[in-house]
Amino acid sequence: MKFSFTLILLLFSILNYSQNVSIPDAVFLEKLIAQGVDTNEDGVIQLNEALAVTHLNVNSIGSEVKIENMEGIQHFTNLVELRCANNLITSLDVTALTNLEFLHCNNNQITSLNITGLSQLTMLWARSNTLAEIDLSGLDNIWWIWVSNNNLNQIDLTGLNSLEAFEIANNLLSIIDFNPTPNLNYINVSGNSLTAIDFTPTLNLNYINVSSNFLSEIEVNHLTELESLDCHNNQIEEISISNLINLHSLYIGDNLIEEIDGSQNPDFIEIHCQSNPNLTYINMKNGAISSADPDMLYFGFSFYDTPELTFICMDAGEEYALSESGYNPNNVTISTTDCTMAISDVNLNSLTIYPNPVENDFHITKPEDVSHFVVLDISGKILFETSLYETAQKKIKNLKTGVYFLLLNDVSNNLNHFRFIKK
């Protein structure tokens, strides 16, 4: 009797192991057969055949007939890699695939994606679907998440301590919290509806793309590992990058920036600041030479559509790259000499000058407190000095378009430095 019972269990196991897996989607079945999964060539997939597969690629190419239903995939429990991109799949549940490390389901019509608890998953590519929500809980080893071009209006990254690369561009986010992701080094949240963003917990970032949002400010000066920052097409008025010693490229076009100072960034060779209507001053004299692509296909500078720009300071040798970029520097002073005086204005006695830029009239608050006026050009050459306020006003009014420095001695013999622009 004991022998018979054991035999029955053995027969049951054999029958169960060889049972057919239901694959209702004919295209999915056809692709499985084409992949060689049907090892006994009987036109169906048995459980033992499904369990033998560790890597499966059923991506659709071009005009191929596409998979609509992935029913049956739950029996492929030894899968390490699953690729099912470029199909017409609307729902995908892979929670049974506990060995899965890589899921590529880009370019489908997925509204429901269940991946919770897949602790071995390291890469998730689910770009260009119609996801309105996604649960990322239990993804203990995930390091790359790519869910751009969906309909996500919120995302919870709690517990994703291994996450290094996160792409969620072109969604509906109005807020995002990176607090539980200390290892992030790549972030792309472009094309959302963010009005604020906090990078305080993400000290290892190398790349940030927050372009095409609604940001009015951005604080990144603590991110000393940052190499590339793209924040174009926002409403940013001011940016500080002086501590970013590894920064080499800055994309900040289509904002409201007034000044950009990259003189403290030794690797800074690429700047795109086009379409900043308030931009007056750029300093990228840092000892790193940016040059034009010899094939004339790429340039490290984009300064067009900056009507208020009057001064550019750069390293000697970069003038060619600027000219070849197509920028016409009419009414702009370009200097390769020392620009350090222009980096910060020192105001020791609450004196201010206005307006700046100067077009016609020029004024100083409390002119009665000023005992001496000195005006210098961008190279540091003294153009004139006087003790009379009216004389200083007249001479400044007659200056040519450009950037100048004004030194004021007040009645207490304090020295005040100002940089001003003459239109």
XYZ file of C-alpha atoms in Angstrom:
423
model
C 0.000 0.000 0.000
C 2.834 2.384 0.870
C 4.507 1.586 -2.465
C 1.267 2.250 -4.349
C 0.786 5.607 -2.628
C 4.331 6.667 -3.512
C 3.788 5.592 -7.108
C 0.586 7.607 -7.307
C 2.385 10.715 -6.047
C 5.152 10.179 -8.571
C 2.712 9.752 -11.435
C 0.809 12.850 -10.304
C 4.043 14.872 -10.259
C 4.969 13.660 -13.735
C 1.540 14.476 -15.117
C 1.557 17.874 -13.438
C 5.065 18.637 -14.715
C 4.051 17.793 -18.278
C 0.688 19.536 -18.249
C -0.057 22.107 -20.917
C 0.258 25.803 -20.123
C -2.699 27.843 -21.321
C -1.550 30.495 -23.823
C -4.781 32.035 -25.202
C -3.027 34.703 -27.305
C -2.108 33.054 -30.620
C 0.626 35.598 -31.356
C 2.238 35.004 -27.957
C 2.140 31.236 -28.540
C 3.591 31.635 -32.018
C 6.480 33.716 -30.668
C 7.166 31.173 -27.928
C 7.349 28.417 -30.511
C 9.584 30.567 -32.730
C 11.872 31.078 -29.722
C 12.292 27.315 -29.412
C 10.360 26.992 -26.154
C 8.282 24.119 -27.617
C 11.113 21.619 -27.402
C 8.983 18.557 -28.244
C 7.428 20.400 -31.214
C 3.847 19.422 -30.394
C 2.519 22.950 -30.939
C 1.767 23.616 -27.275
C 3.834 24.617 -24.265
C 4.169 22.191 -21.374
C 5.006 23.304 -17.841
C 8.408 21.632 -17.990
C 9.168 23.590 -21.174
C 8.128 26.854 -19.520
C 10.269 26.139 -16.472
C 13.327 25.582 -18.664
C 13.274 29.175 -19.946
C 15.394 31.807 -18.184
C 15.534 34.503 -20.890
C 12.551 35.336 -23.080
C 12.310 37.943 -25.837
C 8.875 38.376 -27.424
C 9.386 41.988 -28.477
C 7.517 42.996 -31.611
C 9.454 44.571 -34.465
C 8.004 46.967 -37.027
C 4.711 45.861 -38.557
C 4.697 42.398 -37.000
C 1.405 41.171 -35.551
C 1.477 42.082 -31.883
C 0.728 40.337 -28.609
C -2.354 41.555 -26.739
C -2.493 39.096 -23.835
C 0.432 37.690 -21.816
C -1.691 35.102 -19.975
C 0.473 32.067 -19.273
C 3.629 34.022 -18.470
C 3.042 33.295 -14.763
C 4.160 29.690 -15.354
C 7.632 30.754 -16.533
C 8.816 31.027 -12.949
C 12.514 30.598 -13.698
C 12.633 33.660 -15.932
C 15.494 36.027 -15.186
C 14.839 38.337 -18.138
C 11.553 39.144 -19.903
C 11.272 41.377 -22.955
C 7.787 42.040 -24.329
C 8.114 45.564 -25.734
C 6.326 47.113 -28.721
C 3.125 45.099 -28.417
C -0.512 45.856 -27.531
C -0.490 44.472 -23.994
C -2.920 46.223 -21.619
C -2.325 44.256 -18.409
C 0.780 42.504 -17.116
C 1.126 40.558 -13.852
C 4.580 39.075 -13.279
C 4.470 38.679 -9.498
C 4.886 34.902 -9.863
C 8.257 35.403 -11.563
C 10.237 35.675 -8.344
C 13.587 35.183 -10.100
C 13.019 38.032 -12.545
C 15.849 40.564 -12.733
C 15.003 42.537 -15.888
C 11.567 43.479 -17.244
C 11.314 45.359 -20.541
C 7.721 46.211 -21.472
C 8.160 49.590 -23.176
C 5.736 50.778 -25.851
C 2.589 48.879 -25.009
C -0.826 50.027 -23.783
C -0.402 48.801 -20.224
C -2.805 50.293 -17.690
C -2.127 47.672 -14.997
C 1.382 46.467 -14.132
C 1.853 44.229 -11.101
C 5.479 43.783 -10.031
C 5.193 44.013 -6.242
C 7.510 41.862 -4.189
C 9.977 41.067 -6.967
C 12.990 41.378 -4.714
C 15.426 40.207 -7.417
C 14.300 42.780 -9.992
C 17.122 45.191 -10.828
C 15.826 46.916 -13.976
C 12.286 47.975 -14.892
C 11.632 49.501 -18.300
C 7.953 50.397 -18.709
C 8.194 53.553 -20.811
C 5.427 54.699 -23.172
C 2.399 52.961 -21.727
C -0.784 54.338 -20.136
C -0.002 53.676 -16.483
C -1.867 55.923 -14.055
C -0.342 54.254 -11.001
C 2.380 51.779 -10.130
C 3.295 50.005 -6.884
C 7.065 49.685 -6.440
C 7.003 48.119 -2.984
C 9.257 45.158 -2.316
C 11.725 45.948 -5.110
C 14.688 45.676 -2.770
C 17.379 45.421 -5.459
C 15.987 47.711 -8.148
C 18.594 50.157 -9.433
C 17.031 51.417 -12.679
C 13.404 52.462 -13.143
C 12.259 53.872 -16.498
C 8.584 54.827 -16.553
C 8.615 57.919 -18.763
C 5.675 58.752 -21.050
C 2.853 57.448 -18.895
C -0.010 59.069 -16.948
C 1.516 58.891 -13.470
C 0.550 61.723 -11.113
C 2.344 60.322 -8.070
C 5.109 57.875 -7.260
C 6.305 56.382 -3.969
C 10.016 55.522 -3.832
C 10.000 54.404 -0.201
C 12.306 51.467 0.428
C 14.153 51.708 -2.883
C 17.550 52.131 -1.276
C 19.380 50.552 -4.223
C 17.873 52.916 -6.798
C 20.532 54.681 -8.880
C 18.772 55.713 -12.105
C 15.212 57.039 -12.203
C 13.438 58.262 -15.333
C 9.851 59.472 -15.082
C 9.768 62.126 -17.799
C 6.546 63.265 -19.453
C 4.072 62.269 -16.781
C 1.676 64.272 -14.582
C 3.719 64.723 -11.399
C 3.206 67.891 -9.369
C 5.333 66.718 -6.431
C 8.053 64.133 -5.865
C 10.033 63.036 -2.812
C 13.541 61.616 -3.198
C 14.149 61.321 0.539
C 14.465 57.516 0.736
C 16.846 57.165 -2.240
C 20.393 57.966 -1.053
C 22.147 56.206 -3.958
C 20.477 58.039 -6.826
C 22.946 59.395 -9.378
C 20.682 59.883 -12.423
C 17.302 61.651 -12.390
C 15.066 62.616 -15.299
C 11.764 64.212 -14.263
C 11.415 66.460 -17.313
C 8.033 67.229 -18.814
C 5.986 67.103 -15.613
C 4.140 69.781 -13.606
C 6.616 70.262 -10.761
C 6.682 73.668 -9.070
C 9.346 72.723 -6.510
C 11.919 69.986 -6.070
C 14.260 69.075 -3.212
C 17.577 67.364 -3.936
C 18.856 67.565 -0.354
C 18.976 63.789 0.246
C 20.536 62.921 -3.130
C 24.176 63.889 -2.676
C 25.540 61.417 -5.246
C 23.735 62.819 -8.270
C 25.731 63.007 -11.511
C 22.898 63.910 -13.888
C 19.701 65.918 -13.393
C 17.043 66.725 -15.968
C 14.163 68.838 -14.638
C 13.427 70.602 -17.920
C 9.916 71.605 -18.996
C 8.364 71.951 -15.557
C 7.155 75.033 -13.649
C 10.130 75.611 -11.351
C 10.902 79.168 -10.256
C 14.003 78.161 -8.312
C 16.389 75.251 -8.006
C 19.019 74.533 -5.348
C 21.817 72.254 -6.533
C 24.967 73.905 -5.186
C 25.447 71.152 -2.580
C 25.594 68.415 -5.242
C 29.354 68.378 -5.694
C 29.278 65.183 -7.812
C 26.939 66.727 -10.393
C 28.266 66.642 -13.962
C 25.275 67.633 -16.084
C 22.259 69.804 -15.236
C 19.334 70.360 -17.596
C 16.693 72.751 -16.276
C 15.666 74.488 -19.495
C 12.097 75.639 -20.079
C 11.152 76.615 -16.537
C 10.722 79.973 -14.780
C 14.036 80.056 -12.912
C 15.404 83.513 -12.112
C 18.628 82.661 -10.296
C 21.015 79.735 -10.049
C 24.206 79.151 -8.075
C 26.719 76.567 -9.300
C 29.960 77.738 -7.663
C 30.453 74.528 -5.634
C 29.841 72.150 -8.539
C 33.469 71.308 -9.235
C 32.557 68.387 -11.546
C 29.955 70.215 -13.633
C 30.727 70.147 -17.350
C 27.382 70.957 -18.991
C 24.512 73.299 -18.132
C 21.260 73.541 -20.076
C 19.332 76.520 -18.754
C 17.634 78.022 -21.793
C 14.066 79.346 -21.765
C 14.175 80.730 -18.231
C 14.392 84.156 -16.569
C 18.055 83.993 -15.519
C 19.909 87.320 -15.212
C 23.481 86.153 -14.551
C 25.478 82.932 -14.914
C 28.858 82.534 -13.238
C 30.757 79.361 -14.082
C 34.199 80.674 -13.203
C 34.525 78.338 -10.208
C 33.723 75.188 -12.200
C 36.999 73.773 -13.570
C 35.331 71.215 -15.900
C 32.624 73.554 -17.205
C 32.838 73.544 -21.033
C 29.229 73.473 -22.251
C 26.479 76.030 -21.655
C 23.128 76.420 -23.381
C 21.310 79.496 -22.102
C 19.302 80.579 -25.145
C 15.959 82.350 -24.809
C 16.652 84.017 -21.479
C 15.196 87.499 -22.001
C 16.717 88.888 -18.781
C 20.230 87.478 -19.156
C 22.881 90.213 -19.069
C 26.095 88.549 -17.923
C 27.891 85.221 -18.466
C 31.235 84.307 -16.940
C 32.671 80.942 -17.928
C 36.342 81.831 -17.694
C 37.517 78.784 -15.765
C 40.610 77.488 -17.547
C 38.734 74.726 -19.403
C 38.610 75.367 -23.143
C 35.421 74.582 -25.034
C 35.929 74.054 -28.758
C 33.656 73.534 -31.725
C 33.114 70.065 -33.140
C 35.449 69.827 -36.169
C 32.537 68.463 -38.222
C 30.517 71.587 -37.344
C 27.665 69.459 -35.999
C 27.897 70.388 -32.348
C 28.819 73.470 -30.342
C 29.221 73.901 -26.605
C 27.547 77.326 -26.600
C 23.965 78.442 -27.262
C 23.441 82.131 -26.523
C 20.822 83.107 -29.114
C 17.660 85.029 -28.235
C 19.229 86.818 -25.269
C 18.420 90.453 -26.112
C 19.777 91.908 -22.844
C 23.106 90.066 -22.928
C 25.919 92.619 -22.894
C 28.924 90.795 -21.465
C 30.519 87.371 -21.949
C 33.744 86.415 -20.216
C 35.460 83.277 -21.506
C 38.845 81.653 -21.809
C 41.185 82.609 -24.612
C 40.669 80.064 -27.378
C 36.908 79.790 -26.975
C 36.087 82.688 -29.299
C 36.128 80.376 -32.331
C 33.595 78.001 -30.797
C 31.382 80.986 -30.004
C 31.560 82.388 -33.530
C 30.988 79.001 -35.169
C 27.923 78.398 -33.000
C 26.145 81.046 -35.066
C 25.819 83.562 -32.250
C 26.040 87.169 -33.419
C 27.627 89.137 -30.561
C 26.425 92.588 -31.610
C 26.347 94.992 -28.663
C 28.068 92.381 -26.492
C 31.450 92.792 -24.844
C 33.483 89.584 -25.057
C 36.476 89.424 -22.762
C 39.163 86.815 -22.153
C 40.887 88.879 -19.457
C 40.364 88.782 -15.704
C 36.668 89.014 -14.892
C 36.868 88.482 -11.155
C 35.752 92.019 -10.365
C 32.459 91.237 -12.006
C 31.704 88.164 -9.938
C 30.326 89.933 -6.899
C 29.473 93.504 -6.103
C 30.616 94.661 -2.685
C 28.357 97.200 -1.074
C 29.724 98.260 2.281
C 27.513 101.168 3.106
C 23.982 100.503 1.768
C 24.761 102.434 -1.417
C 23.003 101.179 -4.541
C 22.987 102.211 -8.182
C 19.964 102.259 -10.456
C 18.768 101.471 -13.015
C 21.045 98.644 -14.063
C 21.407 98.264 -17.026
C 21.829 102.005 -17.584
C 20.269 103.443 -20.709
C 20.075 107.188 -20.119
C 19.754 108.428 -16.562
C 22.007 107.028 -13.860
C 21.435 107.429 -10.130
C 22.989 106.535 -6.778
C 21.149 106.337 -3.499
C 22.547 108.911 -1.062
C 24.918 110.628 -3.531
C 25.732 113.101 -0.773
C 27.573 110.272 1.009
C 29.929 109.692 -1.949
C 33.215 111.590 -2.028
C 34.818 110.083 -5.137
C 33.692 108.284 -8.311
C 35.899 106.048 -10.510
C 34.686 104.223 -13.656
C 36.738 101.418 -15.253
C 36.220 99.331 -18.380
C 36.075 95.542 -18.334
C 39.864 95.234 -18.576
C 40.336 97.392 -15.460
C 41.437 100.525 -17.292
C 40.325 103.746 -15.576
C 38.107 105.760 -17.926
C 37.486 108.701 -15.633
C 37.308 109.739 -12.010
C 35.602 112.688 -10.405
C 34.324 113.981 -7.102
C 31.202 115.497 -8.678
C 28.022 113.402 -8.907
C 26.674 115.388 -11.875
C 29.902 114.856 -13.820
C 29.764 111.125 -13.153
C 26.144 111.004 -14.354
C 26.983 112.827 -17.586
C 30.032 110.707 -18.407
C 28.257 107.448 -17.651
C 25.365 108.502 -19.882
C 27.819 108.958 -22.763
C 29.551 105.601 -22.371
C 29.352 103.067 -25.194
C 27.346 99.879 -24.779
C 29.197 97.440 -22.562
C 30.028 96.334 -19.035
C 31.796 98.684 -16.615
C 32.903 98.905 -13.007
C 32.133 101.755 -10.638
C 34.239 102.396 -7.536
C 32.771 104.714 -4.928
C 34.483 106.161 -1.875
C 31.972 107.178 0.729
C 32.459 109.875 3.347
C 33.767 107.283 5.808
C 36.369 106.264 3.219
C 34.734 102.873 2.615
C 35.218 101.495 -0.897
C 32.131 100.251 -2.757
C 32.410 98.120 -5.933
C 29.623 97.877 -8.518
C 29.345 96.293 -11.919
C 26.903 97.963 -14.276
C 25.802 97.516 -17.847
C 25.434 100.412 -20.272
C 22.845 99.876 -22.964
